[in-house]
Coordinates of C-alpha atoms in Angstrom, one line a residue:
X213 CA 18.1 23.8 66.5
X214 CA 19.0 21.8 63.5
X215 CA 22.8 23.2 64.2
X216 CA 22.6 21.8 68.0
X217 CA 21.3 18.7 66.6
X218 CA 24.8 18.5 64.2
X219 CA 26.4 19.0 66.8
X220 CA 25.3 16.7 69.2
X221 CA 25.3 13.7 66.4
X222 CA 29.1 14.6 65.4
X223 CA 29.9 14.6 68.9
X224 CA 28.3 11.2 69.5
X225 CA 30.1 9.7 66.5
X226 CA 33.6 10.8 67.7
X227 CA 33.0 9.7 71.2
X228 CA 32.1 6.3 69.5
X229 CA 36.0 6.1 67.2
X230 CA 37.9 7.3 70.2
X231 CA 35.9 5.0 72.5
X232 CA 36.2 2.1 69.3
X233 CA 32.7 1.0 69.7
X234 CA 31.9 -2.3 68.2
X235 CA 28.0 -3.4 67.1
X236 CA 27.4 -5.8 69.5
X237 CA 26.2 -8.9 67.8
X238 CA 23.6 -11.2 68.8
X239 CA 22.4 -12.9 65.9
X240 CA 24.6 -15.9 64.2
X241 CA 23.9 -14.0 60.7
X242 CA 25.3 -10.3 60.7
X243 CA 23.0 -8.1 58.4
X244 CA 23.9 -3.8 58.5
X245 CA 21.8 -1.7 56.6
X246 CA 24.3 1.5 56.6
X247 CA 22.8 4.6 56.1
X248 CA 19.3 3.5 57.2
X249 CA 17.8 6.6 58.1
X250 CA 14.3 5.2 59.1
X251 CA 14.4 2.6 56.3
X252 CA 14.7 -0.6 57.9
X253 CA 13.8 -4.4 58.6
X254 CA 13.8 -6.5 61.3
X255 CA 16.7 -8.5 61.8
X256 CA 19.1 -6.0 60.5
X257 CA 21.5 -3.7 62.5
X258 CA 20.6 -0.5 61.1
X259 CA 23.5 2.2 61.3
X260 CA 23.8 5.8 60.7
X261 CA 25.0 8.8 62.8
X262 CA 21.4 10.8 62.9
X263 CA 19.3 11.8 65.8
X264 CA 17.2 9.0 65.3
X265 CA 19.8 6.1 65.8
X266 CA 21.1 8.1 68.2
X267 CA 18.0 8.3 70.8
X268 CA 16.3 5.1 69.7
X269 CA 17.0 2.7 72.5
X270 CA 16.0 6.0 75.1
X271 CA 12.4 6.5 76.5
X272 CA 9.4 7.6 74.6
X273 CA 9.6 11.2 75.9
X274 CA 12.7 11.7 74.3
X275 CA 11.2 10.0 70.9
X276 CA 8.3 12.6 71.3
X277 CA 10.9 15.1 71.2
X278 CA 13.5 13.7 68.3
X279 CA 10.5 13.1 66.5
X280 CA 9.7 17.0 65.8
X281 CA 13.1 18.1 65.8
X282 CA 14.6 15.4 63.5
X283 CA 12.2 16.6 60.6
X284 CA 10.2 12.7 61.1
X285 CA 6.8 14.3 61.6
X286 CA 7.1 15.3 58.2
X287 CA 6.9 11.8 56.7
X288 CA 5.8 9.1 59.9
X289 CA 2.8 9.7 62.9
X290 CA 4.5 9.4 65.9
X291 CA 2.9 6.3 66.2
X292 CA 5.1 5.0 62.9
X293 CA 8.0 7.0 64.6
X294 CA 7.8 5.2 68.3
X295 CA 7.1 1.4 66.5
X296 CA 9.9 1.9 64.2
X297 CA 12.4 3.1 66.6
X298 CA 11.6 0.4 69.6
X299 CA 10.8 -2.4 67.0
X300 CA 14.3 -2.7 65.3
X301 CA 18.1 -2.5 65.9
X302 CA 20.1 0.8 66.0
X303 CA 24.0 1.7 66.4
X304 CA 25.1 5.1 66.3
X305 CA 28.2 5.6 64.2
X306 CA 29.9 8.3 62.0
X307 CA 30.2 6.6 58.8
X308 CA 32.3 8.5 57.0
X309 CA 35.4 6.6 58.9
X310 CA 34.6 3.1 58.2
X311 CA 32.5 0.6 59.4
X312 CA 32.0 -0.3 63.8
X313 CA 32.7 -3.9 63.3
X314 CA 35.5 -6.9 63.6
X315 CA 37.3 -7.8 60.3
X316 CA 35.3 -11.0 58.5
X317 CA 32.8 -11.0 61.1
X318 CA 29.9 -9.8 58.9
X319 CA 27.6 -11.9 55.9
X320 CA 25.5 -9.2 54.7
X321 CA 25.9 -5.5 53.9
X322 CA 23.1 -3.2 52.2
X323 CA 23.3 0.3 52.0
X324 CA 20.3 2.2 49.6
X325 CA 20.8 6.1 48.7
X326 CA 23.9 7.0 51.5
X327 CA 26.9 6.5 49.2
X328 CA 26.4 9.9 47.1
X329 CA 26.0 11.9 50.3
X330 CA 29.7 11.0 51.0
X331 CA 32.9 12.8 48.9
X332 CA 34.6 10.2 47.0
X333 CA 37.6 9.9 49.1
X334 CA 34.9 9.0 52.2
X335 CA 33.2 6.5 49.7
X336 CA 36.0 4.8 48.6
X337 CA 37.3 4.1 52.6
X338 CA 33.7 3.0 53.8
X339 CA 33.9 0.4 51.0
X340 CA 37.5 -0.7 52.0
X341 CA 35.9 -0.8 55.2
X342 CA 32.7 -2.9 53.9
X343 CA 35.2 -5.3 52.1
X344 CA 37.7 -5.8 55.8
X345 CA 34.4 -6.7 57.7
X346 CA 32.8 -8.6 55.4
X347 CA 33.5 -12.4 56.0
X348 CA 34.6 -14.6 52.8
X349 CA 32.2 -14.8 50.7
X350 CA 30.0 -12.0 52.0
X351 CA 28.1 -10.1 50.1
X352 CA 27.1 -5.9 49.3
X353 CA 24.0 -4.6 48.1
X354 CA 24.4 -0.9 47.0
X355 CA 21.6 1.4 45.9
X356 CA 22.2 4.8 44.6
X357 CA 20.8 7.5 42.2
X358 CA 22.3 6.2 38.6
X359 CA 23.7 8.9 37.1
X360 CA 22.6 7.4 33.8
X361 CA 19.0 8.2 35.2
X362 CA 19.4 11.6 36.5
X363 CA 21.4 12.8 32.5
X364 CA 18.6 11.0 30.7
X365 CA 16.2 13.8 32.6
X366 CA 18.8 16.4 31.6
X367 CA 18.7 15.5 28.0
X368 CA 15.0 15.2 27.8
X369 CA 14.3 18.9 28.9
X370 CA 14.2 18.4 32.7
X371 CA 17.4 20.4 33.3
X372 CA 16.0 22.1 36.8
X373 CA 14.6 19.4 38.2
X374 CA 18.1 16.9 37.2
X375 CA 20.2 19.3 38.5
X376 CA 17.9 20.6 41.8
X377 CA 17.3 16.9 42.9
X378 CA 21.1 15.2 42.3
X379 CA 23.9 17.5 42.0
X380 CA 23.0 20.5 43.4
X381 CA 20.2 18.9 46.2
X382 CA 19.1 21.8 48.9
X383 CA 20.5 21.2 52.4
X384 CA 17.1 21.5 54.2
X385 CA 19.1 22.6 56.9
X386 CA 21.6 20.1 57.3
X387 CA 25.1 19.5 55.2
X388 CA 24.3 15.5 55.1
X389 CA 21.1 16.4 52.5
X390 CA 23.6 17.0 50.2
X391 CA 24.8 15.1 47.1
X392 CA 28.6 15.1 47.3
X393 CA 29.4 12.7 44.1
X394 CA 27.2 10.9 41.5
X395 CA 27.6 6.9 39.9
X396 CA 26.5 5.0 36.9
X397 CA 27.3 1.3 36.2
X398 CA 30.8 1.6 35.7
X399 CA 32.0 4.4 38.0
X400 CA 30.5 2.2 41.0
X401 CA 31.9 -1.0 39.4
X402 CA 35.3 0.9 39.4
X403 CA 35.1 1.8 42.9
X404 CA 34.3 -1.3 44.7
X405 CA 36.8 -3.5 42.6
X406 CA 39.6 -1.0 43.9
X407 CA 37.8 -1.4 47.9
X408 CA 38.6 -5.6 47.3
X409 CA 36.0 -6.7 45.4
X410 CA 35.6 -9.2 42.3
X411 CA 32.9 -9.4 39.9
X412 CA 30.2 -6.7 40.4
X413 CA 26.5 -7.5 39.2
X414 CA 23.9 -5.3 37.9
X415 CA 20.5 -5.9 40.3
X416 CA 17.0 -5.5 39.2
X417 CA 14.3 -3.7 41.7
X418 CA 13.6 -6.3 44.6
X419 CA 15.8 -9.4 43.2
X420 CA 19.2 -10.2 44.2
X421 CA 20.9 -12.5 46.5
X422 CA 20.7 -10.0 49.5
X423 CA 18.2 -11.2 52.0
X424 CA 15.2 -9.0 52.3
X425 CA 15.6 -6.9 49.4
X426 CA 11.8 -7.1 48.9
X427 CA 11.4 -4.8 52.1
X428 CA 14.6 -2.9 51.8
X429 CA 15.0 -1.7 48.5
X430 CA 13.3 1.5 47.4
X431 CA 12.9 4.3 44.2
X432 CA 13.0 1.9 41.5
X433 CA 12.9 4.4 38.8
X434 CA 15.7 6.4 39.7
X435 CA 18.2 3.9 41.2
X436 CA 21.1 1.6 40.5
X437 CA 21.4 -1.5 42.8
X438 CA 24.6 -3.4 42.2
X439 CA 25.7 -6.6 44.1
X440 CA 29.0 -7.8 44.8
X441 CA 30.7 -10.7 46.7
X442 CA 33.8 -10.8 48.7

């Protein structure tokens, strides 16, 4: 099942580059959350290329049935699951090649624990890709495992659980569960100044210039956020 489910959300996201599907916009203040999973916020187009995003515009039957087979159950009632989906904006998209949207057309970008899933070729051409969409003076909010974090466990004796829970994470039955690169301060700093972007700023938990970073942002103790303007 999980396999068929792969399948069907690969599928979806080539059908949407050959087809060159753009978000559809309806607010005069673009927000993408990318990499949502099922952490989201009103007002934000939330983008990812899972099941979820996939069916969340459908009926609720077919919620009912994504909700067992996408692994939800495990974390949200169906109740959660159904207000979440029908409650908020969804676009389907595959990521890994860039972003769905027209060049400076875009004023906010967040994106919390997706980055490390992708290899760092992937990571470097969806932040190219951020930077092109982003309007002038736009800005990114990244959150991702600091790598700082995750050695400090290492060093202090907690060598399984460092090395089980960011470098070598089990796929629970899919490839995307994986970590496919880790980032401290600098590495990420690197990385979106050769994407475009200037100065690069050092967030705390909940505080940035982002909009809605009180409802967004998540795992404080084990994550970097960094800010950055086009």
């Amino acid at each position: 099942m999980r396999r068929l489910i792969e399948i069907t959300t690969a599928s979806a996201g080539w059908m949407g580059r050959v087809c060159k599907r753009h978000i559809p916009y309806r607010h005069s203040v673009i927000k993408l959350n990318l990499g949502c999973g099922l952490a989201v916020h009103t007002g934000w187009i939330n983008i990812d290329g899972s099941l979820n995003t996939l069916i969340a515009s459908l009926p609720s039957i077919v919620h009912r049935a994504a909700y067992r087979m996408s692994g939800s159950s495990s974390f949200y009632t169906f109740e959660e699951y159904q207000r979440i989906l029908s409650e908020n904006t969804f676009f389907h998209a595959d990521l890994s090649h860039g972003v769905p949207a027209r060049d400076d057309s875009v004023d906010y970008i967040y994106s919390s624990h997706f980055l490390e899933h992708l290899y760092p070729s992937e990571a470097n051409a969806l932040l190219v890709s951020c930077y092109q969409v982003l309007k002038p003076g736009g800005m990114i909010r990244i959150g991702v495992p600091d790598l700082e974090y995750a050695l400090d466990m290492y060093r202090a004796g907690s060598k399984r659980e460092c090395l089980d829970r960011y470098f070598f994470v089990e796929a629970k039955g899919s490839v995307y569960a994986r970590h496919k690169y880790m980032y401290d301060f600098e590495l990420l700093t690197d990385m979106l100044r050769k994407a475009g972007f200037g100065s690069v700023d050092r967030c705390r938990y909940r505080q940035g210039n982002v909009p809605d970073v009180e409802f967004l942002d998540n795992r404080p103790e084990e994550t970097l956020f960094v800010e950055a303007r086009k």
